[in-house]
Amino acid sequence: MDLLNGPWRRELARLPWGMVLIICAIAGFGLVVLYSAAGGSLNPWALKQGVRFAILLMGALALALVPPERWLGWAWPIYITLLVALVGVELAGAVRGGSQRWLDIGIMQFQPSEMMKLAIVLVLARYYQYVPKGYESRPDVLIPALALIAMPVGLVMLQPDLGTALSILFGGVVVLFLAGVRLWLFGTAAAAVAAMLPVAWSMLHDYQRKRVLIFLDPESDPRGAGYHITQSKIAIGSGGLSGKGFLNGTQSHLDYLPELHTDFAFATMAEEWGLMGGMFVIILYGLVLAWGIRTAVSARSQFQRLLSLGLTATLFFYLAINMMMVMGLAPVVGIPLPLISWGGSAMMTVMILLGVVMGIARANKRGS
Amino acid sequence: MDDPVRRMAFSRRALLLGAGMAGTGALLAGRMAWLAVFEGETYQLRAQANRIQDRLIPPRRGWIVDRQGKPIAMNRPDYRLELRPAEVEDLDTTLVAIRAVLDIDLAEDARIRDDVRTQPSFMPVVVRQNLSWREFSACNVRLATLPGVTPVQSFSRFYPEADHFAHLVGYVGAPTPEQYREQKNPLLIYPGFRIGKDGIERFADKQLRGLAGSSRVEMTARGELVRELGTNADTPGDTLRLTIDRDLQDYAARRLGDNSASVIVMDCITGDVLCMVSMPAYDPNIFSRRVPARLWNALQKDDHTPLLNKSAMGLYPPGSTFKMVTTLAALEAGVDPGDTVGCSGAYRLGNNTWHCHARRGHGGVNMHRALPLSCDTYFYVMGRKVGIDAIATMARRLGLGQEYPLPLPGQAKGIVPDKAWKQRRYGKDWREGETLNGAIGQGYIVTNPLQLAVMTARLASGREVMPRLIAPDDANAPAPQFPSLGIPDAHLALVRQGMVDVVNAGYGTARAARSPIGDVLFAGKTGTAQVRRISAAERKRGVIRNEALPWKQRDHALFVAFAPADAPRYACSVIIEHGIAGGRYAAPIARDVLSFLFEPERALAVLPPIEAEAARLRALRQQNEAAASIASETRAMMPSWLKLDIKPPLFEIADADAPQPPREPE
């Protein structure tokens, strides 16, 4: 294999080390937040998360050494495998009763919907790589592409997992957008979605409807489901400009803030570090996203461009939805904050995502 | 192979996407700045409101003490575990968790579930009270984080003399759900908080309650206490000093034995009520916790009416103790005390015959001998002579037929009948026969024991004595000056001498009440009040002896007294329900109670045989024995806010003008 025989030193040197540093900074800050969330203790979260990050970072760097064109060849097998796995999850759930999101494959639990967030970008990038310029919006091209999006989204909705389904949908639509599908089509689709909202509403589960309603008016149920949003806003707001200080958060330490180490980790952070801490996270992530866009713009093939920017947009979706949720701008959908929230599978998805984008950056590094 | 046109198109779209991302980033940053900076203060306050709670410190209830400061009602620390159904997430798991710490049996479990089901969910439910310190600590360590479950350290009311003061002092209980709904005072649903439910506890509740304090504490969302930030101490309720003499009250209660009876002792000069006993009674210590339903039923069914304060609410015909009133009315009407009435044992009016209790008659009786002999015939004659209205007026002057301003709920007013009253009440004219009965304290007239004591105090002092139960704040305050009754001293002296002779003359009806103390003479008057109608057939056959009748049909025994006879200081009234005869049964009790005031050791010496006999009788009356065993039951419980709310009994008058049948001598 050329990877084994390849010029190691040169390829390693071409990795975007500045970005690796920024990622480490974000994750490191995340560990600080988890340390505080545990009441000033490495256990149960910070230490484990740190080890996990270290391992996954190695994995991401290894992925970054994979030549991007390899992904072109693996796109279809990966997508189809995950689609089959999603059907498998459905069947397993039907057999056991109740909703199921992961498959037990012996050594670990494998959550195909999580990987599908990346695979949808990969397969569409592969698909549009071979669509000639000007053909992107033709029905015979667009309809298969939409089907590629609709199948996993539909399967994930059945689980039901609205957050992940929206995430997959977003990734797919962004690739269509970047591939050059005509803008008026997006406008029409948006209008159609707006028209379909009442139908969609009737299809939502009760708890999902409740979440939406409470998002619209969190104070209507301050002790019940609106509690999350209300307490999160209190945590962020009471942090003020510079926060209450490390380990001094009251909302988090006195348990008023629910899910303080997972979905609401940003609020936990903001309470102790204030607006400055929030800006720190937002700016660092802004740098990561800007780097992702630059990587895409300077990539040498349409596939690489679509893949790197589609993945970057997926990362953006995570960030935006989570932060909007904790600030009371979006309903509670259960999407963690990448690299900061506690949780293995979400972190794995993000590190794979970053690994692939770093690989593209490496491959297109100028002066090679 | 890379198409520069495609590349350009992509870059344009990428720029658009990037702009969208930047816009979103700006939105998030702006939103965060809005929350943290512009609304930061609001949210800081809300974060504080979250973690800082003002916790109530319930005030300690004021003590109730006797005239010498001896405690009648006091507080004792009580550790208990309570749960508030509104905050409990799942009762089953909560009870399982509690069972891991406390040993809760099935009956208790059922009672708790019952309470949770039947009480409004904001009312605390007692899981267990009277926890030992070990149990309480265990609850604090292992149950404090259970939502809705609170280990409470509070004070419970303790009545050292138990039932002897039950009717007078009352008891405390949880506020009713209605009270909380009306007042919205969080103190009312504070676990373990109690308010007065009856007697003085209820009347003086405001004074005894005190003011709640508060402490600021930092709490977790689960209700765990993190630390205390500062306290604002409670103001305990005032100590309330009564005019009662605890030892005297105790003695009287013990002296009554198993009787269903009331004893009242008053100071004739100040109006201080020194003793007000109604027996049998309930144990206010049990009532202040929780009354088992079976005990409640037993108390309600008991024919000795332990729930009724007989001293203030019981109504009885005064019988012959009323004859002083008739005497004074006759004197005021100008009757010469020396005038003699011939008593043959019977008095004819129309077609009917009114009997005197002396079957063969008293012969010639004048006013001086009429009271000691308690000659009915003499008073029939006097009654007819002065008329019922004059008698009623005198009765009211002496304090009968009225309520006194005392902190006692449900005082009975009684009835002092006159012509206008009968017209109002029944729309009928007064009949002569009713006057005959009224003159000897039978017929329509009913009084309560307290009124009889006041009447005696007024006779003894010649003043409009008013009773009082609450001692003045200043122990050295001058005694209240009561206005004179306006009855000539000569009249009062004659009546008082008559009462002295009742006890001390060889022919008096209450020789049993003679003072055992050398230099102190007692004076008094017996009364035996009929409670049953004696039919004509019975009369022909000859009246059955009272002792042979079922308890409920026996006559009430009454005795009023004052002492010392030459310079009256104490007035006393004794009523024994169905006690057969005043002279034989009520008078000795009055004697012992009065002598306790002068020589306590001598009075105490008579107790042992009486208490032994009472214990034997109580054992015979199975009900009470059962009551003792069910007092500690935990199965079905009456609500913690139980209130007695006993109304004075309605008094049913048989035939107010029925002729007096022959009776046993008094």
mmCIF file of N, CA and C in Angstrom, chain A residues 128-129 131 133 177-178 180-181 183 219 230-231 233-234 237-238 240 250-251 254-256 266 270 274-275 278-279 293 297-300 302 305 309 313 316 324 327 329, chain B residues 1-3 5-7 9-11 13-14 16-18 20-21 24-25 27-29 31-33 35-37 40 43-44 46-47 50-51 218-222 224 226:
data_model
loop_
_atom_site.group_PDB
_atom_site.id
_atom_site.type_symbol
_atom_site.label_atom_id
_atom_site.label_comp_id
_atom_site.label_asym_id
_atom_site.label_seq_id
_atom_site.Cartn_x
_atom_site.Cartn_y
_atom_site.Cartn_z
ATOM 1 N N TYR A 128 -22.157 13.868 -7.140
ATOM 2 C CA TYR A 128 -22.064 15.101 -7.936
ATOM 3 C C TYR A 128 -20.698 15.287 -8.573
ATOM 4 N N GLN A 129 -19.715 14.519 -8.102
ATOM 5 C CA GLN A 129 -18.399 14.569 -8.745
ATOM 6 C C GLN A 129 -18.525 14.299 -10.238
ATOM 7 N N VAL A 131 -21.350 14.559 -12.077
ATOM 8 C CA VAL A 131 -22.423 15.269 -12.782
ATOM 9 C C VAL A 131 -21.796 16.466 -13.493
ATOM 10 N N LYS A 133 -21.191 20.020 -15.358
ATOM 11 C CA LYS A 133 -21.685 21.360 -15.041
ATOM 12 C C LYS A 133 -22.956 21.655 -15.834
ATOM 13 N N PHE A 177 -26.758 22.196 -2.406
ATOM 14 C CA PHE A 177 -26.580 23.640 -2.548
ATOM 15 C C PHE A 177 -25.191 23.964 -3.116
ATOM 16 N N LEU A 178 -24.182 23.319 -2.521
ATOM 17 C CA LEU A 178 -22.808 23.607 -2.941
ATOM 18 C C LEU A 178 -22.549 23.082 -4.344
ATOM 19 N N GLY A 180 -24.427 23.238 -6.741
ATOM 20 C CA GLY A 180 -24.901 24.183 -7.742
ATOM 21 C C GLY A 180 -26.344 23.997 -8.148
ATOM 22 N N VAL A 181 -27.091 23.253 -7.387
ATOM 23 C CA VAL A 181 -28.524 23.125 -7.673
ATOM 24 C C VAL A 181 -29.128 24.525 -7.598
ATOM 25 N N LEU A 183 -30.960 27.966 -7.126
ATOM 26 C CA LEU A 183 -31.428 28.556 -5.862
ATOM 27 C C LEU A 183 -32.938 28.558 -5.739
ATOM 28 N N GLU A 219 -41.670 29.340 29.648
ATOM 29 C CA GLU A 219 -42.172 29.646 30.987
ATOM 30 C C GLU A 219 -43.516 28.981 31.252
ATOM 31 N N THR A 230 -35.286 27.082 30.578
ATOM 32 C CA THR A 230 -35.284 28.167 31.554
ATOM 33 C C THR A 230 -34.005 28.149 32.393
ATOM 34 N N GLN A 231 -33.677 26.978 32.901
ATOM 35 C CA GLN A 231 -32.492 26.889 33.768
ATOM 36 C C GLN A 231 -31.223 27.181 32.981
ATOM 37 N N LYS A 233 -30.926 29.183 30.374
ATOM 38 C CA LYS A 233 -30.838 30.630 30.166
ATOM 39 C C LYS A 233 -30.392 31.325 31.445
ATOM 40 N N ILE A 234 -30.918 30.840 32.583
ATOM 41 C CA ILE A 234 -30.497 31.437 33.854
ATOM 42 C C ILE A 234 -28.993 31.249 34.045
ATOM 43 N N GLY A 237 -27.178 33.572 31.540
ATOM 44 C CA GLY A 237 -27.400 34.971 31.885
ATOM 45 C C GLY A 237 -26.708 35.359 33.175
ATOM 46 N N SER A 238 -26.753 34.465 34.164
ATOM 47 C CA SER A 238 -26.178 34.839 35.459
ATOM 48 C C SER A 238 -24.657 34.840 35.417
ATOM 49 N N GLY A 240 -22.913 36.469 33.331
ATOM 50 C CA GLY A 240 -22.479 37.841 33.074
ATOM 51 C C GLY A 240 -21.293 37.893 32.123
ATOM 52 N N THR A 250 -23.330 28.016 40.371
ATOM 53 C CA THR A 250 -24.343 27.510 41.307
ATOM 54 C C THR A 250 -25.390 26.691 40.567
ATOM 55 N N GLN A 251 -25.773 27.152 39.391
ATOM 56 C CA GLN A 251 -26.787 26.433 38.617
ATOM 57 C C GLN A 251 -26.316 25.006 38.341
ATOM 58 N N LEU A 254 -25.353 22.977 41.971
ATOM 59 C CA LEU A 254 -26.485 22.669 42.845
ATOM 60 C C LEU A 254 -27.586 21.961 42.063
ATOM 61 N N ASP A 255 -27.222 21.482 40.886
ATOM 62 C CA ASP A 255 -28.111 20.603 40.108
ATOM 63 C C ASP A 255 -29.351 21.278 39.540
ATOM 64 N N TYR A 256 -29.343 22.604 39.446
ATOM 65 C CA TYR A 256 -30.512 23.226 38.834
ATOM 66 C C TYR A 256 -30.483 23.032 37.321
ATOM 67 N N PHE A 266 -22.466 23.757 27.343
ATOM 68 C CA PHE A 266 -22.152 25.161 27.017
ATOM 69 C C PHE A 266 -22.650 26.086 28.125
ATOM 70 N N ALA A 270 -20.616 28.571 30.327
ATOM 71 C CA ALA A 270 -20.909 30.001 30.299
ATOM 72 C C ALA A 270 -21.161 30.551 31.694
ATOM 73 N N GLY A 274 -18.543 33.013 31.745
ATOM 74 C CA GLY A 274 -19.212 34.213 31.267
ATOM 75 C C GLY A 274 -19.185 34.366 29.749
ATOM 76 N N LEU A 275 -19.469 35.590 29.336
ATOM 77 C CA LEU A 275 -19.515 35.907 27.912
ATOM 78 C C LEU A 275 -18.142 35.670 27.279
ATOM 79 N N GLY A 278 -17.737 32.119 26.443
ATOM 80 C CA GLY A 278 -18.581 31.807 25.289
ATOM 81 C C GLY A 278 -17.947 32.286 23.995
ATOM 82 N N MET A 279 -17.391 33.524 24.043
ATOM 83 C CA MET A 279 -16.752 34.071 22.848
ATOM 84 C C MET A 279 -15.527 33.243 22.466
ATOM 85 N N ILE A 293 -13.804 25.980 5.271
ATOM 86 C CA ILE A 293 -14.228 26.622 4.021
ATOM 87 C C ILE A 293 -13.018 26.851 3.102
ATOM 88 N N VAL A 297 -12.416 25.489 -0.636
ATOM 89 C CA VAL A 297 -12.264 26.378 -1.793
ATOM 90 C C VAL A 297 -10.958 26.079 -2.541
ATOM 91 N N SER A 298 -9.941 25.679 -1.770
ATOM 92 C CA SER A 298 -8.659 25.458 -2.436
ATOM 93 C C SER A 298 -8.445 23.998 -2.836
ATOM 94 N N ALA A 299 -9.483 23.170 -2.665
ATOM 95 C CA ALA A 299 -9.307 21.759 -3.020
ATOM 96 C C ALA A 299 -9.315 21.602 -4.535
ATOM 97 N N ARG A 300 -8.743 20.453 -4.989
ATOM 98 C CA ARG A 300 -8.485 20.334 -6.420
ATOM 99 C C ARG A 300 -9.576 19.606 -7.188
ATOM 100 N N GLN A 302 -13.948 18.569 -7.484
ATOM 101 C CA GLN A 302 -15.298 18.865 -7.003
ATOM 102 C C GLN A 302 -15.640 17.950 -5.834
ATOM 103 N N ARG A 305 -13.981 19.195 -2.763
ATOM 104 C CA ARG A 305 -14.635 20.436 -2.331
ATOM 105 C C ARG A 305 -15.962 20.140 -1.630
ATOM 106 N N LEU A 309 -16.436 20.738 2.441
ATOM 107 C CA LEU A 309 -17.345 21.790 2.911
ATOM 108 C C LEU A 309 -18.652 21.202 3.449
ATOM 109 N N ALA A 313 -19.977 21.938 7.096
ATOM 110 C CA ALA A 313 -21.336 22.429 7.354
ATOM 111 C C ALA A 313 -22.051 21.546 8.378
ATOM 112 N N PHE A 316 -20.884 22.586 11.609
ATOM 113 C CA PHE A 316 -21.554 23.855 11.913
ATOM 114 C C PHE A 316 -22.976 23.610 12.426
ATOM 115 N N MET A 324 -27.905 27.307 19.929
ATOM 116 C CA MET A 324 -29.210 27.953 19.882
ATOM 117 C C MET A 324 -30.147 27.341 20.920
ATOM 118 N N MET A 327 -29.350 28.563 24.389
ATOM 119 C CA MET A 327 -29.667 29.979 24.578
ATOM 120 C C MET A 327 -31.145 30.257 24.381
ATOM 121 N N LEU A 329 -32.993 29.587 21.667
ATOM 122 C CA LEU A 329 -33.367 29.983 20.306
ATOM 123 C C LEU A 329 -33.853 28.798 19.480
ATOM 124 N N MET B 1 -8.723 17.962 -15.307
ATOM 125 C CA MET B 1 -10.098 17.477 -15.128
ATOM 126 C C MET B 1 -10.913 18.422 -14.268
ATOM 127 N N ASP B 2 -10.230 19.203 -13.428
ATOM 128 C CA ASP B 2 -10.957 20.172 -12.602
ATOM 129 C C ASP B 2 -11.396 21.349 -13.447
ATOM 130 N N ASP B 3 -12.687 21.554 -13.468
ATOM 131 C CA ASP B 3 -13.274 22.578 -14.324
ATOM 132 C C ASP B 3 -13.265 23.917 -13.601
ATOM 133 N N VAL B 5 -14.799 26.628 -14.224
ATOM 134 C CA VAL B 5 -16.142 27.225 -14.119
ATOM 135 C C VAL B 5 -16.852 26.648 -12.894
ATOM 136 N N ARG B 6 -16.758 25.312 -12.793
ATOM 137 C CA ARG B 6 -17.361 24.651 -11.636
ATOM 138 C C ARG B 6 -16.761 25.146 -10.326
ATOM 139 N N ARG B 7 -15.449 25.354 -10.388
ATOM 140 C CA ARG B 7 -14.722 25.806 -9.212
ATOM 141 C C ARG B 7 -15.232 27.178 -8.773
ATOM 142 N N ALA B 9 -18.184 28.465 -9.538
ATOM 143 C CA ALA B 9 -19.564 28.336 -9.044
ATOM 144 C C ALA B 9 -19.560 27.853 -7.591
ATOM 145 N N PHE B 10 -18.682 26.866 -7.327
ATOM 146 C CA PHE B 10 -18.585 26.330 -5.965
ATOM 147 C C PHE B 10 -18.160 27.410 -4.990
ATOM 148 N N SER B 11 -17.162 28.197 -5.423
ATOM 149 C CA SER B 11 -16.655 29.230 -4.512
ATOM 150 C C SER B 11 -17.738 30.231 -4.162
ATOM 151 N N ARG B 13 -20.978 29.636 -4.060
ATOM 152 C CA ARG B 13 -21.891 28.989 -3.095
ATOM 153 C C ARG B 13 -21.231 28.864 -1.716
ATOM 154 N N ALA B 14 -19.927 28.535 -1.737
ATOM 155 C CA ALA B 14 -19.207 28.396 -0.462
ATOM 156 C C ALA B 14 -19.211 29.723 0.289
ATOM 157 N N LEU B 16 -21.480 32.015 0.017
ATOM 158 C CA LEU B 16 -22.837 32.185 0.576
ATOM 159 C C LEU B 16 -22.983 31.409 1.885
ATOM 160 N N LEU B 17 -22.554 30.151 1.839
ATOM 161 C CA LEU B 17 -22.659 29.300 3.039
ATOM 162 C C LEU B 17 -21.853 29.893 4.192
ATOM 163 N N GLY B 18 -20.642 30.336 3.850
ATOM 164 C CA GLY B 18 -19.792 30.938 4.867
ATOM 165 C C GLY B 18 -20.449 32.163 5.478
ATOM 166 N N GLY B 20 -23.597 32.656 5.683
ATOM 167 C CA GLY B 20 -24.665 32.141 6.569
ATOM 168 C C GLY B 20 -24.097 31.737 7.914
ATOM 169 N N MET B 21 -22.955 31.009 7.855
ATOM 170 C CA MET B 21 -22.332 30.578 9.116
ATOM 171 C C MET B 21 -21.933 31.779 9.956
ATOM 172 N N THR B 24 -24.898 33.314 11.525
ATOM 173 C CA THR B 24 -25.372 32.540 12.673
ATOM 174 C C THR B 24 -24.468 32.759 13.876
ATOM 175 N N GLY B 25 -23.148 32.771 13.595
ATOM 176 C CA GLY B 25 -22.203 32.999 14.685
ATOM 177 C C GLY B 25 -22.462 34.341 15.343
ATOM 178 N N LEU B 27 -25.234 35.964 15.348
ATOM 179 C CA LEU B 27 -26.505 35.869 16.078
ATOM 180 C C LEU B 27 -26.279 35.244 17.447
ATOM 181 N N LEU B 28 -25.518 34.141 17.477
ATOM 182 C CA LEU B 28 -25.273 33.460 18.750
ATOM 183 C C LEU B 28 -24.510 34.359 19.711
ATOM 184 N N ALA B 29 -23.491 35.018 19.177
ATOM 185 C CA ALA B 29 -22.700 35.898 20.038
ATOM 186 C C ALA B 29 -23.575 37.016 20.578
ATOM 187 N N ARG B 31 -26.869 37.006 20.932
ATOM 188 C CA ARG B 31 -27.835 36.455 21.882
ATOM 189 C C ARG B 31 -27.176 36.233 23.243
ATOM 190 N N MET B 32 -25.973 35.704 23.179
ATOM 191 C CA MET B 32 -25.306 35.419 24.437
ATOM 192 C C MET B 32 -24.996 36.705 25.189
ATOM 193 N N ALA B 33 -24.554 37.712 24.419
ATOM 194 C CA ALA B 33 -24.263 38.990 25.059
ATOM 195 C C ALA B 33 -25.539 39.580 25.662
ATOM 196 N N LEU B 35 -28.155 37.915 26.804
ATOM 197 C CA LEU B 35 -28.491 37.169 28.026
ATOM 198 C C LEU B 35 -27.552 37.542 29.162
ATOM 199 N N ALA B 36 -26.257 37.580 28.844
ATOM 200 C CA ALA B 36 -25.273 37.691 29.920
ATOM 201 C C ALA B 36 -25.048 39.131 30.361
ATOM 202 N N VAL B 37 -25.184 40.066 29.442
ATOM 203 C CA VAL B 37 -24.853 41.442 29.818
ATOM 204 C C VAL B 37 -26.105 42.271 30.062
ATOM 205 N N GLY B 40 -28.343 40.233 32.272
ATOM 206 C CA GLY B 40 -27.550 39.489 33.253
ATOM 207 C C GLY B 40 -28.061 39.640 34.672
ATOM 208 N N TYR B 43 -31.078 37.558 35.376
ATOM 209 C CA TYR B 43 -30.777 36.135 35.499
ATOM 210 C C TYR B 43 -29.945 35.845 36.739
ATOM 211 N N GLN B 44 -29.154 36.825 37.162
ATOM 212 C CA GLN B 44 -28.417 36.609 38.412
ATOM 213 C C GLN B 44 -29.389 36.490 39.578
ATOM 214 N N ARG B 46 -32.427 35.496 39.350
ATOM 215 C CA ARG B 46 -33.159 34.220 39.254
ATOM 216 C C ARG B 46 -32.283 33.055 39.688
ATOM 217 N N ALA B 47 -30.995 33.135 39.384
ATOM 218 C CA ALA B 47 -30.094 32.069 39.838
ATOM 219 C C ALA B 47 -30.057 32.053 41.358
ATOM 220 N N ASN B 50 -33.148 30.634 42.764
ATOM 221 C CA ASN B 50 -33.068 29.177 42.665
ATOM 222 C C ASN B 50 -32.409 28.564 43.885
ATOM 223 N N ARG B 51 -31.241 29.104 44.210
ATOM 224 C CA ARG B 51 -30.427 28.373 45.184
ATOM 225 C C ARG B 51 -30.673 28.815 46.607
ATOM 226 N N GLU B 218 -28.801 27.785 51.453
ATOM 227 C CA GLU B 218 -28.508 27.473 50.066
ATOM 228 C C GLU B 218 -28.895 26.025 49.849
ATOM 229 N N MET B 219 -29.662 25.804 48.783
ATOM 230 C CA MET B 219 -30.205 24.462 48.562
ATOM 231 C C MET B 219 -29.852 23.977 47.172
ATOM 232 N N THR B 220 -29.746 22.667 47.035
ATOM 233 C CA THR B 220 -29.617 22.106 45.694
ATOM 234 C C THR B 220 -31.006 21.931 45.114
ATOM 235 N N ALA B 221 -31.026 21.603 43.816
ATOM 236 C CA ALA B 221 -32.315 21.421 43.158
ATOM 237 C C ALA B 221 -33.092 20.280 43.787
ATOM 238 N N ARG B 222 -32.386 19.330 44.377
ATOM 239 C CA ARG B 222 -33.069 18.193 45.000
ATOM 240 C C ARG B 222 -33.471 18.492 46.428
ATOM 241 N N GLU B 224 -31.369 19.410 48.909
ATOM 242 C CA GLU B 224 -30.350 19.184 49.930
ATOM 243 C C GLU B 224 -29.836 20.528 50.416
ATOM 244 N N VAL B 226 -27.127 23.028 51.499
ATOM 245 C CA VAL B 226 -25.694 23.174 51.283
ATOM 246 C C VAL B 226 -25.072 23.898 52.470
#
